[in-house]
Short mmCIF file of C-alpha atoms in Angstrom, two decimals:
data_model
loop_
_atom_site.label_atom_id
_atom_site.label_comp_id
_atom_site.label_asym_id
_atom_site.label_seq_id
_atom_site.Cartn_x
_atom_site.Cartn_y
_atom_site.Cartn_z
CA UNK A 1 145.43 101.99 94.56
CA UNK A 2 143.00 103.08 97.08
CA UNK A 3 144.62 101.43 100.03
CA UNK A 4 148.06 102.68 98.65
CA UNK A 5 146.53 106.16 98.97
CA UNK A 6 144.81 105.40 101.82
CA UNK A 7 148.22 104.23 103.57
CA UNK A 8 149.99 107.63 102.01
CA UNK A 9 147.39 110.22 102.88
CA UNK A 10 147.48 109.23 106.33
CA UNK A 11 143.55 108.12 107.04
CA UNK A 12 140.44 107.39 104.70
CA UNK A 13 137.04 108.48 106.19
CA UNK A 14 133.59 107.32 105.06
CA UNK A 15 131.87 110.29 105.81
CA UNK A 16 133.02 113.78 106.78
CA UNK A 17 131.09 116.62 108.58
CA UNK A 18 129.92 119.34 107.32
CA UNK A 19 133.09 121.54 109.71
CA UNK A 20 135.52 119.09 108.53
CA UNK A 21 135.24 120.20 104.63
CA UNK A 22 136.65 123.36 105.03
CA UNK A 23 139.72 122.16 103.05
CA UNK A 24 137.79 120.13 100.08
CA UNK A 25 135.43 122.69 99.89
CA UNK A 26 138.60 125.42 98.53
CA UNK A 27 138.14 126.26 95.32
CA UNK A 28 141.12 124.88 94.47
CA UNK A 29 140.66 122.08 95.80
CA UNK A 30 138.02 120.79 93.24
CA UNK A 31 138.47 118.73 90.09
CA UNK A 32 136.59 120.10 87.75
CA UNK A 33 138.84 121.66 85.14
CA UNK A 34 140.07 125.31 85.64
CA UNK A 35 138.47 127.57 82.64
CA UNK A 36 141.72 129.56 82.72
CA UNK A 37 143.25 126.25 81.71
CA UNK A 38 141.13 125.49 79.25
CA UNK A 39 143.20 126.78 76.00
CA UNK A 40 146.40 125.22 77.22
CA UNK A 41 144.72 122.06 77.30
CA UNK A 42 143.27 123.23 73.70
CA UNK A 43 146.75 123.35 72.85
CA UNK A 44 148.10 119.82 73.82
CA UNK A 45 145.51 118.31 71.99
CA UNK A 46 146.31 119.81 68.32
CA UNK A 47 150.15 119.70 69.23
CA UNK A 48 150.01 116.47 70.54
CA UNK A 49 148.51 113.10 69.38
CA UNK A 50 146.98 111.80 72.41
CA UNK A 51 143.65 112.64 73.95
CA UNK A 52 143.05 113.49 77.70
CA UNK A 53 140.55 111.83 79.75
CA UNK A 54 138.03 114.29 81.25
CA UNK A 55 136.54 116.15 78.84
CA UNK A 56 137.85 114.66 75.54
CA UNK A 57 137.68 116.70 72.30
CA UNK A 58 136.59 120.50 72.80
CA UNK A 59 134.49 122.21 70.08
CA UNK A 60 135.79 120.52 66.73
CA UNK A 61 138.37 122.50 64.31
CA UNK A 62 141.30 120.52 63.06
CA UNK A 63 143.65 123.01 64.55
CA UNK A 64 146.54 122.57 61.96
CA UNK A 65 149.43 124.71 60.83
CA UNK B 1 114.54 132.30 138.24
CA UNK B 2 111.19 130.87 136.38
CA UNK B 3 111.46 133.56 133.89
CA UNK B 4 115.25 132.37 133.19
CA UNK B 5 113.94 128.47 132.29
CA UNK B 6 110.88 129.68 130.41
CA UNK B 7 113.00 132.01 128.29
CA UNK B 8 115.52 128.44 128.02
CA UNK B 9 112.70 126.44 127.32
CA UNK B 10 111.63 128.82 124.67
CA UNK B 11 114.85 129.17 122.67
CA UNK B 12 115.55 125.08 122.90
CA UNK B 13 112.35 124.87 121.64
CA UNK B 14 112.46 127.47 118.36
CA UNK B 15 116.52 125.91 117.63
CA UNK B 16 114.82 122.49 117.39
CA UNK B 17 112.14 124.05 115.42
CA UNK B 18 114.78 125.21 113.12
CA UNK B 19 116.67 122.39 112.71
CA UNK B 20 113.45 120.30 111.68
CA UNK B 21 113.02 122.58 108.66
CA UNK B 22 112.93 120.49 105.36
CA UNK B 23 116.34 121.41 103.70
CA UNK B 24 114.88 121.28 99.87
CA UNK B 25 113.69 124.53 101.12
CA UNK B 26 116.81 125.68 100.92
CA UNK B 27 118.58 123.23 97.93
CA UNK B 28 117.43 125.64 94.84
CA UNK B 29 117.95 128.98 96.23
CA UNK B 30 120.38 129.87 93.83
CA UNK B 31 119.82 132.91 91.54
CA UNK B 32 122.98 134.24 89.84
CA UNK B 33 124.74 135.04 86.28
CA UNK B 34 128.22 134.53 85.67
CA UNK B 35 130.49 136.43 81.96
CA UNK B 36 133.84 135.23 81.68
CA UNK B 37 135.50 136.89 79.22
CA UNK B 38 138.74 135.29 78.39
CA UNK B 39 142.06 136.66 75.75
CA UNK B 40 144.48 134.03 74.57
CA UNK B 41 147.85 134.88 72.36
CA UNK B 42 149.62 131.76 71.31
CA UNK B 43 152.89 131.89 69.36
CA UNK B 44 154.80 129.26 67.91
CA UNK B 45 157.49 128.55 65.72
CA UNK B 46 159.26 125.00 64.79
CA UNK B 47 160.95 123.27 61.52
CA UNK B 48 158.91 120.64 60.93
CA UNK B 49 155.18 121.52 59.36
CA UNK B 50 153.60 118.53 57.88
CA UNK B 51 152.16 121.55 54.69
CA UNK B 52 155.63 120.97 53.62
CA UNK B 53 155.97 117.41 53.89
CA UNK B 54 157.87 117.44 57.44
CA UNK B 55 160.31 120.31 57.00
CA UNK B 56 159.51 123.95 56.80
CA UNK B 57 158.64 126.48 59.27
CA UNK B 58 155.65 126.21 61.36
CA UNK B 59 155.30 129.77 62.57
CA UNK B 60 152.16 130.98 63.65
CA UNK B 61 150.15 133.59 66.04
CA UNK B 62 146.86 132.69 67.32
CA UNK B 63 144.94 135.56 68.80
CA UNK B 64 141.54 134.40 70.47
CA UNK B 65 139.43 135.94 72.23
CA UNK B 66 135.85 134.75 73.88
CA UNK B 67 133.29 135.13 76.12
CA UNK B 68 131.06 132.59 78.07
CA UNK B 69 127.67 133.51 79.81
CA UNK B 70 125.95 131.60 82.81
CA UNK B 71 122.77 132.08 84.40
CA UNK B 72 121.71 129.63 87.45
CA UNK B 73 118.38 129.66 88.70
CA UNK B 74 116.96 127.51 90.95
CA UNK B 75 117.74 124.07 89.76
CA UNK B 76 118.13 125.13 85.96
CA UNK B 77 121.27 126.26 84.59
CA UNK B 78 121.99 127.98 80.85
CA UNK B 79 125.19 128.31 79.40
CA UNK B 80 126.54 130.17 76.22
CA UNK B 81 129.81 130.83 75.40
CA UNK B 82 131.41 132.18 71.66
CA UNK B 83 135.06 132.64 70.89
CA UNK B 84 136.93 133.47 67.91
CA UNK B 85 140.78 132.68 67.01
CA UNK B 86 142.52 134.65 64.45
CA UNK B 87 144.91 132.34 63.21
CA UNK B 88 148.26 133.88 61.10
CA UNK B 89 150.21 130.65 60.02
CA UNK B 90 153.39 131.17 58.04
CA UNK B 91 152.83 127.16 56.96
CA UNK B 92 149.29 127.45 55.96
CA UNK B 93 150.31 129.88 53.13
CA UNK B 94 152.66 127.26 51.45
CA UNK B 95 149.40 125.09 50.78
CA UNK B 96 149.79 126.71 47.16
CA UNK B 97 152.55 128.61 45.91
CA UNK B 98 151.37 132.01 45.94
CA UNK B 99 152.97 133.52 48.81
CA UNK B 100 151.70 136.84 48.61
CA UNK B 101 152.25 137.83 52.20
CA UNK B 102 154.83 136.58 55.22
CA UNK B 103 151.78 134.99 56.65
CA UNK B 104 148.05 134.07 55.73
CA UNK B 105 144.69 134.18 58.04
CA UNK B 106 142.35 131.89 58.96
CA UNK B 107 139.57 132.15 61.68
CA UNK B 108 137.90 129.91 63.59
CA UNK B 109 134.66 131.10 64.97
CA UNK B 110 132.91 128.64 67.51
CA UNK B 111 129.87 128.55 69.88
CA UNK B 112 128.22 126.43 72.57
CA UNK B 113 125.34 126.50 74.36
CA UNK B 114 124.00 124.19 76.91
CA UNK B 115 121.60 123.56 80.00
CA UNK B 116 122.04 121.62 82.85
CA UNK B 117 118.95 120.85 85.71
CA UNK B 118 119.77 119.62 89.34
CA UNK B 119 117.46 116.57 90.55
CA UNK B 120 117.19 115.10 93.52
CA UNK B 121 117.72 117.24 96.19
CA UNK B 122 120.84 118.69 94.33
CA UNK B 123 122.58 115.15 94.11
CA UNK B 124 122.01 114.66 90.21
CA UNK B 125 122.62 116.54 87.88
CA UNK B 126 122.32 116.34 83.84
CA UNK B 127 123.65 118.44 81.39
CA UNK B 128 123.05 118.73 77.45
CA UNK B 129 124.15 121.05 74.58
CA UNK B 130 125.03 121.55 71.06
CA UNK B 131 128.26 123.26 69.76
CA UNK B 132 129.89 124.44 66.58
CA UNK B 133 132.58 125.36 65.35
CA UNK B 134 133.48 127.07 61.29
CA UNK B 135 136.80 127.68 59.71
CA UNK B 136 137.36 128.26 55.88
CA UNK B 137 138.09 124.28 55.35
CA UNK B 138 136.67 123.03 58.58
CA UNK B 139 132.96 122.83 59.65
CA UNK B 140 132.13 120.96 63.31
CA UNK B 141 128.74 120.49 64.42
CA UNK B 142 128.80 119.14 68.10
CA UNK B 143 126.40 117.42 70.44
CA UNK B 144 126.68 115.91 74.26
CA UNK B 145 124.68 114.64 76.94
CA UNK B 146 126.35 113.70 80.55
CA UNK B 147 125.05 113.09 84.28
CA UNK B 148 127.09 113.66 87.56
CA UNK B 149 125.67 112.03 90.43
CA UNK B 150 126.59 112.47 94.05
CA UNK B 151 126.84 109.83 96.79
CA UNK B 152 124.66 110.58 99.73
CA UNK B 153 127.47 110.59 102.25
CA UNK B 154 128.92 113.51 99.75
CA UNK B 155 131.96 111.88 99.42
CA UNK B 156 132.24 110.26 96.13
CA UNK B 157 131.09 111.60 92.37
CA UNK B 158 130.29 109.62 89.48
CA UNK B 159 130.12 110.85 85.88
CA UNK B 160 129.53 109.91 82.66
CA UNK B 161 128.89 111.85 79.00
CA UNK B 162 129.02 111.42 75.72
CA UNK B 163 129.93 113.54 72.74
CA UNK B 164 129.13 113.33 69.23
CA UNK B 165 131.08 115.78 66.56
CA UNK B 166 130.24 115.66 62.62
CA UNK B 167 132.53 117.23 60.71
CA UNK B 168 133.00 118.64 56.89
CA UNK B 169 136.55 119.20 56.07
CA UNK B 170 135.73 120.81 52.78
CA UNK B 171 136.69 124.51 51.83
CA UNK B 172 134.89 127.48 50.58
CA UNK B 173 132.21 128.46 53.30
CA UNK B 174 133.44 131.24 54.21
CA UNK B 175 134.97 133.01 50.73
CA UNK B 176 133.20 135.54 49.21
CA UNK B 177 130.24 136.10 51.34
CA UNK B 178 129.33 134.29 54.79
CA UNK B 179 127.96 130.28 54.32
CA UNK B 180 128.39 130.11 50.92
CA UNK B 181 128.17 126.02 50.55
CA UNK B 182 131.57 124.35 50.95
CA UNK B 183 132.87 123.02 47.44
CA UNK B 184 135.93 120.88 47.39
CA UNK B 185 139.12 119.48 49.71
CA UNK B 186 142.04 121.84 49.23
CA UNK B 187 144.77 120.32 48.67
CA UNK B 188 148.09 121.23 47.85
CA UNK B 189 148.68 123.22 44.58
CA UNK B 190 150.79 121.02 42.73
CA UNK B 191 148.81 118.24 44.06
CA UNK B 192 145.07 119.18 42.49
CA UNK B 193 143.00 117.74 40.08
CA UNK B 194 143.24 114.12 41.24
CA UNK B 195 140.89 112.80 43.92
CA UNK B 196 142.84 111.46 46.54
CA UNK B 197 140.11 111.34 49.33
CA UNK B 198 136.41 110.46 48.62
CA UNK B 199 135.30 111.03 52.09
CA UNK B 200 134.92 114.47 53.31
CA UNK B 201 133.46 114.08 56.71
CA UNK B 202 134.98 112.95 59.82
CA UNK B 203 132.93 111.85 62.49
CA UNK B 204 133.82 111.42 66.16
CA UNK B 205 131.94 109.90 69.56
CA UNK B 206 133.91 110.38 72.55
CA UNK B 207 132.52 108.42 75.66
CA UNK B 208 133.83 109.97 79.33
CA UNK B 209 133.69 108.40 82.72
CA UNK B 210 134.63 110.03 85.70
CA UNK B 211 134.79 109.20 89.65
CA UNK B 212 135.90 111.34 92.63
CA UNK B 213 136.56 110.38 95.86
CA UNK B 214 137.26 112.63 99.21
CA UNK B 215 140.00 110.62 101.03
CA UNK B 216 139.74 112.50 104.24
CA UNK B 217 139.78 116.39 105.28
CA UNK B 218 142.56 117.46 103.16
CA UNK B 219 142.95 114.64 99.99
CA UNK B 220 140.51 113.85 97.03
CA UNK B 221 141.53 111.54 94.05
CA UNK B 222 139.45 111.40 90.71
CA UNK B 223 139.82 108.60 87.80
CA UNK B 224 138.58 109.18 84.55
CA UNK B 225 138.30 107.01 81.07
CA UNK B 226 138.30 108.11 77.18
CA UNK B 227 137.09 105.77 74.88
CA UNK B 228 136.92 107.75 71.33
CA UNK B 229 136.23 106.20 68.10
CA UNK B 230 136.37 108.27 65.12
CA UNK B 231 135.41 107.53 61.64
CA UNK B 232 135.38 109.16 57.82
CA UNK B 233 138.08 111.56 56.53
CA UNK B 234 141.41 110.86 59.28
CA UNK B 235 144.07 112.67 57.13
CA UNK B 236 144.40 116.64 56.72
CA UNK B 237 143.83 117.17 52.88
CA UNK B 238 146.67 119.69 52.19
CA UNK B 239 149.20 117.78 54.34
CA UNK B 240 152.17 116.66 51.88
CA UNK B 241 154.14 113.96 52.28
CA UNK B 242 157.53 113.36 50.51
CA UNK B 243 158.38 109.79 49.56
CA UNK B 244 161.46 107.72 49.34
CA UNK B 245 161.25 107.37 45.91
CA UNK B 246 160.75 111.26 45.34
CA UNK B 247 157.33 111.23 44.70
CA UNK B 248 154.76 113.80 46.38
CA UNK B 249 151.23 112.35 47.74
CA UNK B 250 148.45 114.00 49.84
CA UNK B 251 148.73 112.20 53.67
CA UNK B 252 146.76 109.41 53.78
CA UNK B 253 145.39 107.79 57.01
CA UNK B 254 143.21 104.92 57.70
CA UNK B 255 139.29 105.84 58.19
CA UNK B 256 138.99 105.01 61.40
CA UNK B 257 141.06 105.45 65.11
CA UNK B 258 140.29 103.82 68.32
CA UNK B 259 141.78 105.68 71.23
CA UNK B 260 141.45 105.19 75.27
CA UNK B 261 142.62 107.35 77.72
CA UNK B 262 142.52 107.17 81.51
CA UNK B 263 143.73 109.70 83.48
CA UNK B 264 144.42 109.61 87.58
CA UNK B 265 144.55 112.67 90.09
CA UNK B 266 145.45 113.54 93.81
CA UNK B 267 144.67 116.85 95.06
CA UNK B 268 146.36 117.70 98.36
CA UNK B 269 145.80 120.77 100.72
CA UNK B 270 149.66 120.31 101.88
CA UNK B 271 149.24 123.36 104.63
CA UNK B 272 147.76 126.01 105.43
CA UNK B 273 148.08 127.82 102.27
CA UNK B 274 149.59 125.03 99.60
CA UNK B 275 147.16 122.79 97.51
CA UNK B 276 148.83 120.17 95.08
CA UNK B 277 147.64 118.94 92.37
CA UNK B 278 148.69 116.07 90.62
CA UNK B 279 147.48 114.18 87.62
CA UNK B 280 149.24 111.29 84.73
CA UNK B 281 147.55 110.92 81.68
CA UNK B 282 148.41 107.32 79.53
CA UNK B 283 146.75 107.29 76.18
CA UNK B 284 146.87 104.50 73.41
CA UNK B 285 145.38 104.09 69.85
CA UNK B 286 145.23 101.99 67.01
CA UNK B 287 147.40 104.56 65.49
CA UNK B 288 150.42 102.81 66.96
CA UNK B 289 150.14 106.20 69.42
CA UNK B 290 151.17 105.82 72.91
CA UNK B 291 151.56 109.01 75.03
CA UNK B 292 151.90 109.27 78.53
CA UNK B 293 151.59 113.05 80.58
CA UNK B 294 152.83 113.82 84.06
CA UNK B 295 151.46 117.17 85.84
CA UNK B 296 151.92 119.27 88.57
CA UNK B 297 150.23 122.40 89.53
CA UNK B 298 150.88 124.01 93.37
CA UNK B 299 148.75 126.85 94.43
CA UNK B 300 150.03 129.04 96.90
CA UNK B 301 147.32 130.82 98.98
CA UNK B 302 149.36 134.48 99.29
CA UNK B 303 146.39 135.66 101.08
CA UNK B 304 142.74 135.82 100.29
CA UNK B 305 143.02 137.70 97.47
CA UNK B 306 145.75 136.52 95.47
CA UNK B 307 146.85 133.34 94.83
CA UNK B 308 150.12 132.09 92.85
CA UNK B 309 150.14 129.00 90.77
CA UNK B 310 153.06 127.70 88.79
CA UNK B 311 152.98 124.31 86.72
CA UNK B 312 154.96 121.59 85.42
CA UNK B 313 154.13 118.96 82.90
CA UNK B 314 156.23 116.07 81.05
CA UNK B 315 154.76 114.45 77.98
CA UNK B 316 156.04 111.32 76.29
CA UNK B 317 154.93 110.12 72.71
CA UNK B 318 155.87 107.08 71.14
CA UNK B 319 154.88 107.62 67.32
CA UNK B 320 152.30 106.45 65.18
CA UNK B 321 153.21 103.22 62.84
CA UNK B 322 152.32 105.21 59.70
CA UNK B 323 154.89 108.35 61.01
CA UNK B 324 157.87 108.69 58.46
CA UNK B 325 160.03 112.09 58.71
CA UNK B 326 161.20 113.87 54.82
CA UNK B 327 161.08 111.80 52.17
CA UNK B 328 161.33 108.32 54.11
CA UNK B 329 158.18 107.02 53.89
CA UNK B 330 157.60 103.94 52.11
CA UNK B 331 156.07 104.12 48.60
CA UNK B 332 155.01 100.17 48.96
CA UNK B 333 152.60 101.59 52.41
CA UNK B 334 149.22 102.02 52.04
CA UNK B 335 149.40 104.93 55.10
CA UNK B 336 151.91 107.23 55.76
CA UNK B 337 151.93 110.28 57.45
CA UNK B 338 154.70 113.33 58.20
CA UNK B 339 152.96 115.30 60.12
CA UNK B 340 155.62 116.02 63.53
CA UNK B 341 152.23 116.16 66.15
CA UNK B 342 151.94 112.45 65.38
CA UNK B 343 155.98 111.43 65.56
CA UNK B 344 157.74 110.38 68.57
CA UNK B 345 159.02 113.26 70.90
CA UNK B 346 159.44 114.41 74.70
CA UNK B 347 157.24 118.00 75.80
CA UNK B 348 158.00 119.90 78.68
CA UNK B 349 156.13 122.47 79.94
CA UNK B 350 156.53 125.20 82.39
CA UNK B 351 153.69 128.31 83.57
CA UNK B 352 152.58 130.27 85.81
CA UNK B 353 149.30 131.62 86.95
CA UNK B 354 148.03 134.48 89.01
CA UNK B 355 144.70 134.87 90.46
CA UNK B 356 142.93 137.55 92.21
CA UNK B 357 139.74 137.91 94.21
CA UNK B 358 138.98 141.42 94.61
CA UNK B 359 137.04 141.70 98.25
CA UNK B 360 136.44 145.49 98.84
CA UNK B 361 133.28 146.45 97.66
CA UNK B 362 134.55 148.97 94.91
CA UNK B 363 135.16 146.49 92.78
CA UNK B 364 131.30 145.48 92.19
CA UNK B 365 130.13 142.25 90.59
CA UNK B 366 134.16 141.89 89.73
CA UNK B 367 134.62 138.42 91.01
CA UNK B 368 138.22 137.32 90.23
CA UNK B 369 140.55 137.71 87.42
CA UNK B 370 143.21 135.51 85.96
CA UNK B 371 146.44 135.76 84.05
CA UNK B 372 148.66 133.51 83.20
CA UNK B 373 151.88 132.30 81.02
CA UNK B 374 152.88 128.49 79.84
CA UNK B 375 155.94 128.31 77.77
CA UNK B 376 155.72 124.65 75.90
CA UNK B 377 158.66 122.64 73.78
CA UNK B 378 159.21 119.82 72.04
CA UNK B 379 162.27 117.92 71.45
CA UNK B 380 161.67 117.93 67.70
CA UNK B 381 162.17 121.89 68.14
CA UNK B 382 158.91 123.39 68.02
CA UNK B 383 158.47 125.66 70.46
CA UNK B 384 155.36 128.16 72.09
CA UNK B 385 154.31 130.70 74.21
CA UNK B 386 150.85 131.34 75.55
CA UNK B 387 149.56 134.31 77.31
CA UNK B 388 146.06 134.14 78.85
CA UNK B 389 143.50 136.72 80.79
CA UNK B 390 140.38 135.73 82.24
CA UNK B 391 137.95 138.07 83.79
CA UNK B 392 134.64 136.84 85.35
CA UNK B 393 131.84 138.91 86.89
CA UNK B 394 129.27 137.61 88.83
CA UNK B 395 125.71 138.98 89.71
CA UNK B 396 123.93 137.18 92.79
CA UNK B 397 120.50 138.14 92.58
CA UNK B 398 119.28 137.23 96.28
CA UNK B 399 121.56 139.77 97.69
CA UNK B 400 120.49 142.34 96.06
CA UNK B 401 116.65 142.17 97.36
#
């Protein structure tokens, strides 16, 4: 999957200066979860029966109707 | 002339000076609080609440607000946060069969505090904290403990945590006075005075991994695994479900659930001002569960202030074994479950966002502000809106020397 990103993304580097991370610097860039997200993700995980990766199950409450 | 090379000579030598300067002198220099305070309103509405064996309104307004407090300081970093959500459930007050108002409250107060400490010249860093979380018939007490470690060539992250919740599903602790001692499951009126659950606790260790990678200047892709396992008290005590045969029976769930989740993501800067982000989530558990999510969020840079992001995700659920809708589930089964979360069903869902970075100095320690709008359905008709604010404010105390 890395070489098919590799391939799509154009290039893969090993290193990158410090100049060249203007772009994956941007805050939005990053992938930490958004806080402003945080409740809709709340919501997908009473509504819904599946579990997300990153983060898993927030702070406990069966969240039922 | 002369006076031209030794003044050269001089500044060469006081940049390489400079440059030779240990940069740990520099790696903990931080010295800043962060508040977020944050307002969510969720409303739903649907036909299908699992109170009422599967059919039944499930109308209900969520109103919760909270607030979160950082403080970094040189390698150390504290966290608090506290949030409460008023919850008005049209379902909820079916449990027994005094309906003495359109709707009947609940609230969910939680907490969580935490502190994380940098090592290693800022390329580790470790994290721990405790959290809780109180309802009338639900009582979490949480724990975790992850790392995130950095490559040296900064391009790759690797993480890993764990969480622990134990949980009492038992009612009463907060009726007629604050922590009175929880006494009983509630279950449905009609439904009390046999015990149909021995277990009251439900326990839960969640196991994350996580790795990023930076592709090149303008692509990063992360991977990240679930493995849950929970154990104790599966089913929700006052859930009904409606047999074949006519019958009525509290839901009943096996005692424990494997689950694993791995979820993949590509962030893009597209151009000058467009970042995409991508993600798809599969999921699978011994439930018979298999879900699988597909999401896209765009931000579009207006200018350095604002900053528009809409967002689309598709969900997929294939049903658990023990799902059974009204009065179809099998007498002759040891499981069986109607709650509609748990059944099979597409979700779309559609928001926006809007974010703002104030940069005239008016504004003070205002540092950004965020609102923002998701409409979610479901194919089995249930249906909500959420409206969110966040407001942070941020203190640096260096600058202010």
């Amino acid at each position: 999957m890395g070489v098919a990103l590799c391939l799509l993304c154009g290039s893969c580097k090993s290193t990158l200066k410090a100049y060249e991370r203007i772009y994956v610097n941007d805050q939005e860039m990053q992938m930490a979860a958004k806080s402003a997200k945080a409740f809709q993700n709340y919501v997908y995980s009473i509504r819904e029966g599946s579990s997300r990766a990153e983060g898993g199950k927030g702070n406990g409450g069966c969240g039922c109707n | 002339m002369k006076k031209r090379y030794i003044l050269a000579g001089a500044l060469a030598f006081y940049l390489s000076w400079m440059k030779g300067q240990p940069e740990e002198e520099n790696a903990f220099n931080v010295n800043e609080s962060e508040i977020e305070l944050v307002y969510n309103q969720y409303v739903q509405d649907g036909d299908n609440s699992a109170v009422t064996g599967g059919i039944g309104t499930e109308r209900l307004t969520v109103y919760g607000p909270s607030f979160r407090f950082n403080r970094k300081f040189g390698s150390n970093e504290i966290s608090f946060q506290l949030g409460s959500d008023v919850i008005s459930s049209a379902s909820t007050d079916n449990i027994d069969s005094k309906i003495s108002s359109a709707s009947r409250l609940d609230t969910r107060t939680y907490t969580e505090i935490s502190y994380g400490k940098a090592l290693d010249d800022n390329r580790l860093f470790v994290k721990g904290g405790l959290s809780t979380s109180i309802e009338s018939d639900y009582f979490s007490f949480g724990k975790f403990l992850g790392v995130t470690a950095e490559s040296e060539n900064k391009m790759s992250t690797y993480s890993a945590s764990l969480q622990i919740f134990n949980d009492d599903l038992r009612w009463g602790r907060l009726e007629g006075g604050l922590f009175r001692a929880p006494e009983f499951l509630i279950y449905p009126q009609e439904l009390r005075g046999i015990d149909w659950h021995e277990e009251y606790k439900r326990d839960t260790y969640n196991l994350n991994l996580g790795l990023t990678r930076i592709l090149n200047e303008k692509n990063t892709v992360g991977a990240f695994a679930l493995v849950s396992l929970q154990k104790g008290l599966l089913s929700t005590p006052f859930h009904r479900v409606f047999l074949e045969n006519g019958s009525i029976v509290v839901e009943q769930l096996p005692d424990t659930r494997l689950k694993g989740a791995i979820t993949l993501r590509w962030n893009n800067f597209a151009w000058g001002n467009i970042i995409i982000r991508n993600s798809i989530n599969n999921y699978l558990d011994d439930f018979g569960i298999y879900g699988i999510s597909l999401e896209n969020e765009t931000a579009i840079k207006l200018d350095a202030r604002w900053t528009f992001i809409p967002n689309f995700r598709y969900y997929h659920q294939q049903a658990s074994k023990y799902f059974a809708p009204y009065r179809q589930s099998d007498p002759d089964n040891e499981f069986y479950t109607s709650d509609y979360d748990l059944s099979n069903f597409n979700s779309y869902s559609l928001g926006l966002r809007i974010g703002h970075i104030p940069l005239n100095k008016k504004s003070g320690d205002l540092r950004s502000f965020t609102l923002s709008y998701n409409f979610y359905g479901r194919s089995n008709n249930l249906a909500s809106h959420t409206l969110s604010l966040n407001i942070t404010v941020q203190r640096d105390y260096n600058r202010r020397r």
